[in-house]
């Protein structure tokens, strides 16, 4: 399906996201023939960047999309991009913006349809939405057939109360079906493939439950640090930045029941049931860490407290791990261990499903440990995207010894390297009005309800041993202890 003609209006267009991700994504969609031919993009920001915006975006598209400067397809695309400067609380500015969009409608035949993208700091989400409402841009006028949708970036709130408040403020102006809360993990092919793997095949789902699965691990490890985002990260930390959103989205795909269709409502309902079946996460099932100086990829790096614009006594966590249980028929008694952190040994995002042992050990293992290694399904979300199944095989020779081998599917080998970033699919879906891969109000509040008590408990007790892991390591010891309590170990990064 090709979306209807429309204008994509990006608030916060001077930020990195627009240049690095959004414009390259739109360009790709255009080149793949997935954008309507009647189409325009407007970048909105507070500073006057009219002279530099075009060249800057062009640079972003070239870098992010591997496009050559003199590519003949670039110019017609760039001609559809314009820049508009306004303060976000300036009523006159919003009136002018409205007029600018109307002009573009006449010029490009975009027919009044609007996709607003709020790529701004979270404190502006509600203000901008309110102003769109006040200036008649938030809802189609009565009798009008055109549509208005608003994509809202993360972070969506900083705890349950602020998320509720933000939802209320936005819902005051927009109907829920106009709101697209983005989590770019849902745009990743490999995350979507979790559902395809489970529900598009006949052989996995019968064993996807407490009878066969011992435990599940979800890891979002990054080797990068905070990349100059000190002031943001100081307030965020690993839970707010990654665990509450990206990792919980992945968890819901791993654990949800088959929806009765792939429609937004059906998928969101099943996800919500997973989050609501988690009956709280006791604080003693959580650990936090902060990196000190160390070596990443052979290079010395500073500790978190030495990063630019970070307090030298900061207690912000750059690593967090939790153990939770989903108390429903499928999962009762199966622990899920989740961890996310910066400056770890490697960049790896993956889901590890560890199966139960066979009832009897008939064979000897070749490994140093006495126990035969379990069957493991690993879904590698990034990098080296793919899925593997670990199982035991007979080592050739006169004795019957077992070794662990891997059956592996690699995206790159099977389908070639994809240049798509998650934003492509999500922008397209929003233009089509399909909210399946976006967060719903209830879902956001359900995940905040789980993490808010943890954050509150952490805030009360000073993190005594920070920093407690060296940059470039596998994370703090307390994370290992969390699993050791259950007689388990994390898979190695
Ligand atoms: C963002 C976080 O939402 O996700 C970043 O703010 C993090 O801190 C990033 O690095 C990870 O995304 P990806 O796609 O690189 O895994």
Coordinates of N, CA and C in Angstrom, one line a residue, residues 196-349:
X196 N 7.2 -13.4 13.7 CA 7.1 -14.3 12.6 C 7.7 -15.7 12.9
X197 N 8.8 -15.7 13.6 CA 9.5 -16.9 14.1 C 8.5 -17.8 14.9
X198 N 7.8 -17.1 15.8 CA 6.9 -17.8 16.7 C 5.6 -18.3 16.0
X199 N 5.0 -17.3 15.4 CA 3.7 -17.6 14.9 C 3.6 -17.9 13.4
X200 N 4.7 -17.7 12.7 CA 4.7 -18.1 11.2 C 5.2 -19.4 11.0
X201 N 5.6 -20.1 12.0 CA 6.1 -21.5 11.9 C 5.4 -22.4 12.8
X202 N 5.4 -23.7 12.4 CA 4.6 -24.6 13.2 C 5.4 -25.3 14.3
X203 N 6.7 -25.3 14.3 CA 7.4 -26.1 15.2 C 7.9 -25.5 16.5
X204 N 7.9 -24.2 16.6 CA 8.4 -23.6 17.8 C 7.4 -23.3 18.9
X205 N 6.2 -22.9 18.5 CA 5.2 -22.5 19.4 C 4.8 -23.6 20.4
X206 N 4.8 -24.9 20.0 CA 4.4 -26.0 20.9 C 5.4 -26.1 22.1
X207 N 6.6 -25.7 21.9 CA 7.6 -25.8 23.0 C 7.9 -24.4 23.7
X208 N 7.1 -23.4 23.3 CA 7.4 -22.0 23.8 C 6.6 -21.8 25.1
X209 N 6.9 -22.5 26.1 CA 6.2 -22.4 27.3 C 6.9 -23.0 28.5
X210 N 6.3 -22.9 29.7 CA 6.9 -23.3 30.9 C 7.3 -24.8 30.9
X211 N 6.6 -25.6 30.1 CA 6.9 -27.0 30.1 C 8.3 -27.3 29.5
X212 N 8.8 -26.5 28.6 CA 10.0 -26.8 27.9 C 11.1 -25.7 28.2
X213 N 10.7 -24.5 28.5 CA 11.7 -23.5 28.7 C 12.1 -23.3 30.1
X214 N 13.4 -23.3 30.4 CA 13.9 -23.1 31.7 C 13.9 -21.7 32.1
X215 N 14.5 -20.8 31.3 CA 14.5 -19.4 31.5 C 14.8 -18.6 30.2
X216 N 14.6 -17.3 30.3 CA 14.8 -16.5 29.1 C 15.7 -15.3 29.6
X217 N 16.6 -15.0 28.7 CA 17.4 -13.8 28.9 C 17.2 -12.8 27.8
X218 N 17.1 -11.5 28.2 CA 17.1 -10.5 27.1 C 18.2 -9.5 27.4
X219 N 19.1 -9.3 26.5 CA 20.3 -8.5 26.7 C 20.3 -7.3 25.7
X220 N 20.5 -6.1 26.2 CA 20.7 -5.0 25.3 C 22.0 -4.3 25.8
X221 N 23.1 -4.9 25.3 CA 24.4 -4.4 25.7 C 25.0 -3.5 24.6
X222 N 25.5 -2.4 25.1 CA 26.2 -1.4 24.2 C 27.6 -1.2 24.6
X223 N 28.5 -1.1 23.6 CA 29.9 -0.8 23.9 C 30.1 0.7 24.0
X224 N 29.2 1.5 23.3 CA 29.4 2.9 23.4 C 29.0 3.5 24.8
X225 N 29.5 4.7 25.0 CA 29.1 5.3 26.3 C 27.9 6.2 26.1
X226 N 27.9 7.4 26.6 CA 26.7 8.2 26.6 C 26.8 9.2 25.4
X227 N 27.9 9.2 24.7 CA 28.0 9.9 23.4 C 27.7 11.4 23.6
X228 N 28.3 12.0 24.6 CA 28.1 13.5 24.8 C 26.7 13.9 25.3
X229 N 25.9 12.9 25.7 CA 24.5 13.2 26.1 C 24.4 13.3 27.6
X230 N 25.5 13.8 28.3 CA 25.5 13.9 29.7 C 24.2 14.4 30.4
X231 N 23.8 15.6 30.1 CA 22.6 16.1 30.8 C 21.4 15.2 30.6
X232 N 21.2 14.7 29.4 CA 20.1 13.8 29.2 C 20.2 12.5 30.1
X233 N 21.4 11.9 30.0 CA 21.6 10.6 30.6 C 21.6 10.7 32.1
X234 N 22.1 11.8 32.6 CA 22.1 12.0 34.1 C 20.7 11.8 34.7
X235 N 19.7 12.3 33.9 CA 18.3 12.2 34.4 C 17.7 10.9 34.0
X236 N 18.2 10.2 33.0 CA 17.6 9.0 32.5 C 18.1 7.8 33.2
X237 N 19.3 7.3 32.8 CA 19.9 6.1 33.3 C 19.3 4.9 32.5
X238 N 19.9 3.7 32.8 CA 19.6 2.6 31.9 C 18.2 2.1 31.9
X239 N 17.5 2.3 33.1 CA 16.1 1.8 33.1 C 15.3 2.7 32.3
X240 N 15.3 4.0 32.5 CA 14.5 4.9 31.7 C 14.8 4.9 30.2
X241 N 16.1 4.8 29.9 CA 16.6 5.0 28.6 C 16.3 3.7 27.7
X242 N 16.4 2.6 28.3 CA 16.4 1.4 27.4 C 15.5 0.2 28.0
X243 N 15.6 0.0 29.3 CA 14.9 -1.2 29.9 C 13.3 -1.0 29.8
X244 N 12.9 0.2 30.3 CA 11.4 0.4 30.4 C 10.7 0.4 29.0
X245 N 11.5 0.7 28.0 CA 10.8 0.8 26.7 C 11.3 -0.3 25.7
X246 N 12.6 -0.2 25.2 CA 13.0 -1.1 24.2 C 13.0 -2.6 24.6
X247 N 13.5 -2.8 25.8 CA 13.6 -4.2 26.3 C 12.2 -4.7 26.6
X248 N 11.4 -3.9 27.2 CA 10.0 -4.4 27.5 C 9.2 -4.7 26.3
X249 N 9.5 -3.9 25.2 CA 8.8 -4.2 23.9 C 9.2 -5.6 23.4
X250 N 10.5 -5.8 23.5 CA 11.1 -7.1 23.0 C 10.5 -8.2 23.9
X251 N 10.5 -8.0 25.2 CA 9.9 -9.0 26.1 C 8.5 -9.3 25.7
X252 N 7.7 -8.3 25.4 CA 6.3 -8.6 25.1 C 6.1 -9.4 23.8
X253 N 7.0 -9.2 22.9 CA 7.0 -10.1 21.6 C 7.4 -11.5 21.9
X254 N 8.3 -11.7 22.8 CA 8.8 -13.0 23.2 C 7.7 -13.8 23.9
X255 N 7.0 -13.0 24.8 CA 6.1 -13.7 25.7 C 4.6 -13.7 25.4
X256 N 4.2 -12.9 24.4 CA 2.8 -12.7 24.2 C 2.1 -14.0 23.6
X257 N 0.8 -14.0 23.8 CA 0.0 -15.1 23.2 C -0.2 -14.7 21.7
X258 N -0.5 -15.7 20.9 CA -0.8 -15.4 19.5 C -2.0 -14.4 19.4
X259 N -1.8 -13.3 18.8 CA -3.0 -12.4 18.6 C -3.9 -13.0 17.6
X260 N -5.2 -12.6 17.6 CA -6.1 -13.2 16.6 C -5.9 -12.6 15.2
X261 N -5.2 -11.5 15.1 CA -4.9 -10.9 13.8 C -3.6 -10.0 14.0
X262 N -3.1 -9.5 13.0 CA -1.9 -8.6 13.1 C -2.4 -7.1 13.1
X263 N -3.6 -6.9 13.5 CA -4.2 -5.5 13.6 C -3.7 -4.9 14.9
X264 N -3.6 -3.6 14.9 CA -3.0 -2.9 16.0 C -3.7 -3.3 17.4
X265 N -5.0 -3.3 17.3 CA -5.8 -3.5 18.6 C -5.4 -4.9 19.1
X266 N -5.4 -5.9 18.2 CA -5.2 -7.3 18.7 C -3.8 -7.4 19.2
X267 N -2.8 -6.9 18.6 CA -1.4 -7.0 19.0 C -1.2 -6.3 20.3
X268 N -1.7 -5.1 20.4 CA -1.5 -4.3 21.6 C -2.2 -5.0 22.8
X269 N -3.3 -5.6 22.6 CA -4.0 -6.2 23.7 C -3.2 -7.4 24.2
X270 N -2.6 -8.2 23.4 CA -1.8 -9.3 23.8 C -0.5 -8.8 24.6
X271 N 0.1 -7.7 24.1 CA 1.3 -7.2 24.7 C 0.9 -6.7 26.1
X272 N -0.2 -6.0 26.2 CA -0.6 -5.5 27.5 C -0.8 -6.6 28.5
X273 N -1.4 -7.7 28.0 CA -1.6 -8.8 29.0 C -0.3 -9.3 29.6
X274 N 0.7 -9.3 28.8 CA 2.0 -9.8 29.3 C 2.5 -8.9 30.4
X275 N 2.5 -7.6 30.1 CA 3.0 -6.6 31.1 C 2.2 -6.7 32.4
X276 N 0.8 -6.8 32.2 CA 0.0 -6.8 33.3 C 0.1 -8.1 34.1
X277 N 0.6 -9.1 33.5 CA 0.8 -10.4 34.2 C 2.1 -10.4 35.1
X278 N 2.8 -9.4 35.0 CA 4.0 -9.3 35.8 C 3.6 -8.7 37.1
X279 N 3.6 -9.4 38.2 CA 3.1 -8.9 39.4 C 4.1 -8.2 40.2
X280 N 4.6 -7.1 39.6 CA 5.6 -6.3 40.4 C 7.0 -7.0 40.3
X281 N 8.0 -6.1 40.4 CA 9.4 -6.7 40.4 C 10.0 -6.3 41.8
X282 N 10.2 -7.2 42.7 CA 10.7 -6.9 44.0 C 12.1 -6.3 43.8
X283 N 12.4 -5.3 44.6 CA 13.6 -4.5 44.4 C 14.9 -5.4 44.6
X284 N 14.7 -6.5 45.4 CA 15.9 -7.4 45.5 C 16.1 -8.3 44.3
X285 N 15.2 -8.2 43.4 CA 15.4 -8.8 42.1 C 15.9 -7.8 41.0
X286 N 16.5 -6.7 41.5 CA 17.0 -5.8 40.6 C 18.5 -5.4 41.0
X287 N 19.3 -5.1 40.0 CA 20.6 -4.6 40.4 C 21.0 -3.4 39.4
X288 N 21.9 -2.6 39.8 CA 22.3 -1.5 39.0 C 23.8 -1.3 39.0
X289 N 24.3 -0.7 38.0 CA 25.8 -0.6 37.9 C 26.1 0.8 37.2
X290 N 27.4 1.1 37.4 CA 27.9 2.3 36.7 C 29.3 2.0 36.3
X291 N 29.6 2.4 35.0 CA 31.0 2.1 34.6 C 32.0 3.0 35.1
X292 N 33.2 2.5 35.4 CA 34.3 3.3 35.7 C 35.2 3.3 34.4
X293 N 36.4 3.8 34.5 CA 37.3 3.8 33.4 C 37.7 2.4 32.9
X294 N 38.1 2.3 31.7 CA 38.4 0.9 31.2 C 38.8 1.0 29.8
X295 N 38.8 -0.2 29.2 CA 39.2 -0.3 27.8 C 38.1 -0.8 26.9
X296 N 37.7 -0.1 25.9 CA 36.7 -0.7 25.0 C 37.3 -0.8 23.6
X297 N 37.3 -1.9 23.0 CA 37.9 -2.2 21.7 C 39.4 -1.7 21.7
X298 N 40.1 -2.0 22.7 CA 41.5 -1.7 22.8 C 41.8 -0.2 23.1
X299 N 40.7 0.6 23.3 CA 41.0 2.0 23.6 C 40.6 2.4 25.0
X300 N 41.5 3.1 25.6 CA 41.2 3.6 27.0 C 40.0 4.5 26.9
X301 N 39.0 4.4 27.8 CA 37.9 5.3 27.9 C 37.7 5.7 29.4
X302 N 37.1 6.9 29.5 CA 36.9 7.4 30.9 C 35.7 6.7 31.5
X303 N 35.6 6.8 32.8 CA 34.4 6.3 33.5 C 33.3 7.3 33.3
X304 N 32.1 6.8 33.7 CA 30.9 7.6 33.6 C 31.0 9.0 34.3
X305 N 31.5 8.9 35.5 CA 31.6 10.2 36.3 C 32.6 11.2 35.7
X306 N 33.4 10.7 34.8 CA 34.4 11.7 34.2 C 33.8 12.2 32.8
X307 N 32.7 11.7 32.4 CA 32.1 12.1 31.1 C 31.7 13.6 31.2
X308 N 31.7 14.2 30.0 CA 31.4 15.6 30.0 C 30.0 15.9 30.5
X309 N 29.8 16.9 31.4 CA 28.6 17.3 32.0 C 27.9 16.2 32.8
X310 N 28.7 15.4 33.5 CA 28.2 14.4 34.4 C 28.7 14.7 35.7
X311 N 27.9 14.6 36.8 CA 28.4 14.9 38.1 C 29.5 13.9 38.5
X312 N 30.6 14.4 39.1 CA 31.6 13.5 39.6 C 31.2 12.5 40.7
X313 N 30.0 12.8 41.3 CA 29.5 11.9 42.3 C 28.2 11.3 41.8
X314 N 28.0 11.2 40.5 CA 26.7 10.8 40.0 C 26.3 9.4 40.5
X315 N 25.0 9.3 40.8 CA 24.5 7.9 41.1 C 23.6 7.4 40.0
X316 N 23.7 7.9 38.8 CA 22.9 7.4 37.7 C 23.4 6.0 37.3
X317 N 22.5 5.1 37.0 CA 22.9 3.8 36.6 C 23.1 3.7 35.1
X318 N 24.3 3.1 34.7 CA 24.5 3.0 33.3 C 24.3 1.5 32.9
X319 N 23.9 0.7 33.9 CA 23.6 -0.7 33.7 C 22.5 -1.1 34.7
X320 N 21.6 -1.9 34.2 CA 20.6 -2.4 35.1 C 20.2 -3.8 34.7
X321 N 19.9 -4.6 35.7 CA 19.5 -6.0 35.4 C 18.3 -6.3 36.3
X322 N 17.3 -7.0 35.8 CA 16.2 -7.4 36.7 C 15.8 -8.9 36.4
X323 N 15.2 -9.4 37.4 CA 14.6 -10.8 37.2 C 13.1 -10.6 37.4
X324 N 12.3 -11.1 36.5 CA 10.9 -11.0 36.7 C 10.2 -12.3 36.3
X325 N 8.9 -12.4 36.7 CA 8.2 -13.6 36.3 C 6.8 -13.1 35.7
X326 N 6.4 -13.8 34.7 CA 5.1 -13.5 34.1 C 4.1 -14.5 34.6
X327 N 3.2 -14.0 35.4 CA 2.3 -15.0 36.1 C 1.1 -15.3 35.3
X328 N 1.3 -16.1 34.2 CA 0.1 -16.5 33.5 C 0.3 -18.0 33.1
X329 N -0.6 -18.6 32.5 CA -0.6 -20.0 32.2 C 0.6 -20.5 31.5
X330 N 1.1 -19.7 30.5 CA 2.2 -20.1 29.7 C 3.5 -20.0 30.5
X331 N 3.7 -19.0 31.3 CA 5.0 -18.7 31.8 C 5.2 -18.9 33.3
X332 N 4.2 -19.2 34.0 CA 4.3 -19.3 35.5 C 5.6 -20.1 35.9
X333 N 6.4 -19.5 36.7 CA 7.6 -20.2 37.2 C 8.8 -20.1 36.3
X334 N 8.7 -19.4 35.1 CA 9.9 -19.3 34.3 C 10.5 -17.9 34.5
X335 N 11.7 -17.8 35.0 CA 12.3 -16.5 35.2 C 12.7 -15.8 33.9
X336 N 12.5 -14.6 33.8 CA 13.0 -13.8 32.7 C 14.1 -12.8 33.3
X337 N 15.3 -12.9 32.7 CA 16.3 -12.0 33.2 C 16.6 -10.9 32.1
X338 N 16.5 -9.7 32.5 CA 16.7 -8.6 31.5 C 17.9 -7.8 31.9
X339 N 18.7 -7.4 31.0 CA 19.8 -6.5 31.3 C 20.1 -5.5 30.2
X340 N 20.5 -4.3 30.6 CA 20.8 -3.3 29.6 C 22.0 -2.5 30.2
X341 N 22.9 -2.1 29.3 CA 24.0 -1.3 29.9 C 24.9 -0.7 28.8
X342 N 25.6 0.4 29.2 CA 26.5 1.1 28.3 C 27.9 0.6 28.7
X343 N 28.8 0.8 27.7 CA 30.2 0.5 27.9 C 30.5 -0.9 28.4
X344 N 29.8 -1.8 27.7 CA 30.0 -3.2 28.0 C 31.0 -3.8 27.0
X345 N 31.4 -5.0 27.1 CA 32.4 -5.6 26.3 C 32.0 -5.5 24.8
X346 N 30.8 -5.6 24.5 CA 30.4 -5.7 23.1 C 29.0 -5.0 22.9
X347 N 28.7 -4.7 21.7 CA 27.4 -4.3 21.3 C 26.6 -5.6 20.9
X348 N 25.7 -6.0 21.7 CA 24.9 -7.2 21.4 C 23.5 -7.0 22.0
X349 N 22.5 -7.1 21.1 CA 21.1 -7.1 21.6 C 20.6 -8.5 21.2

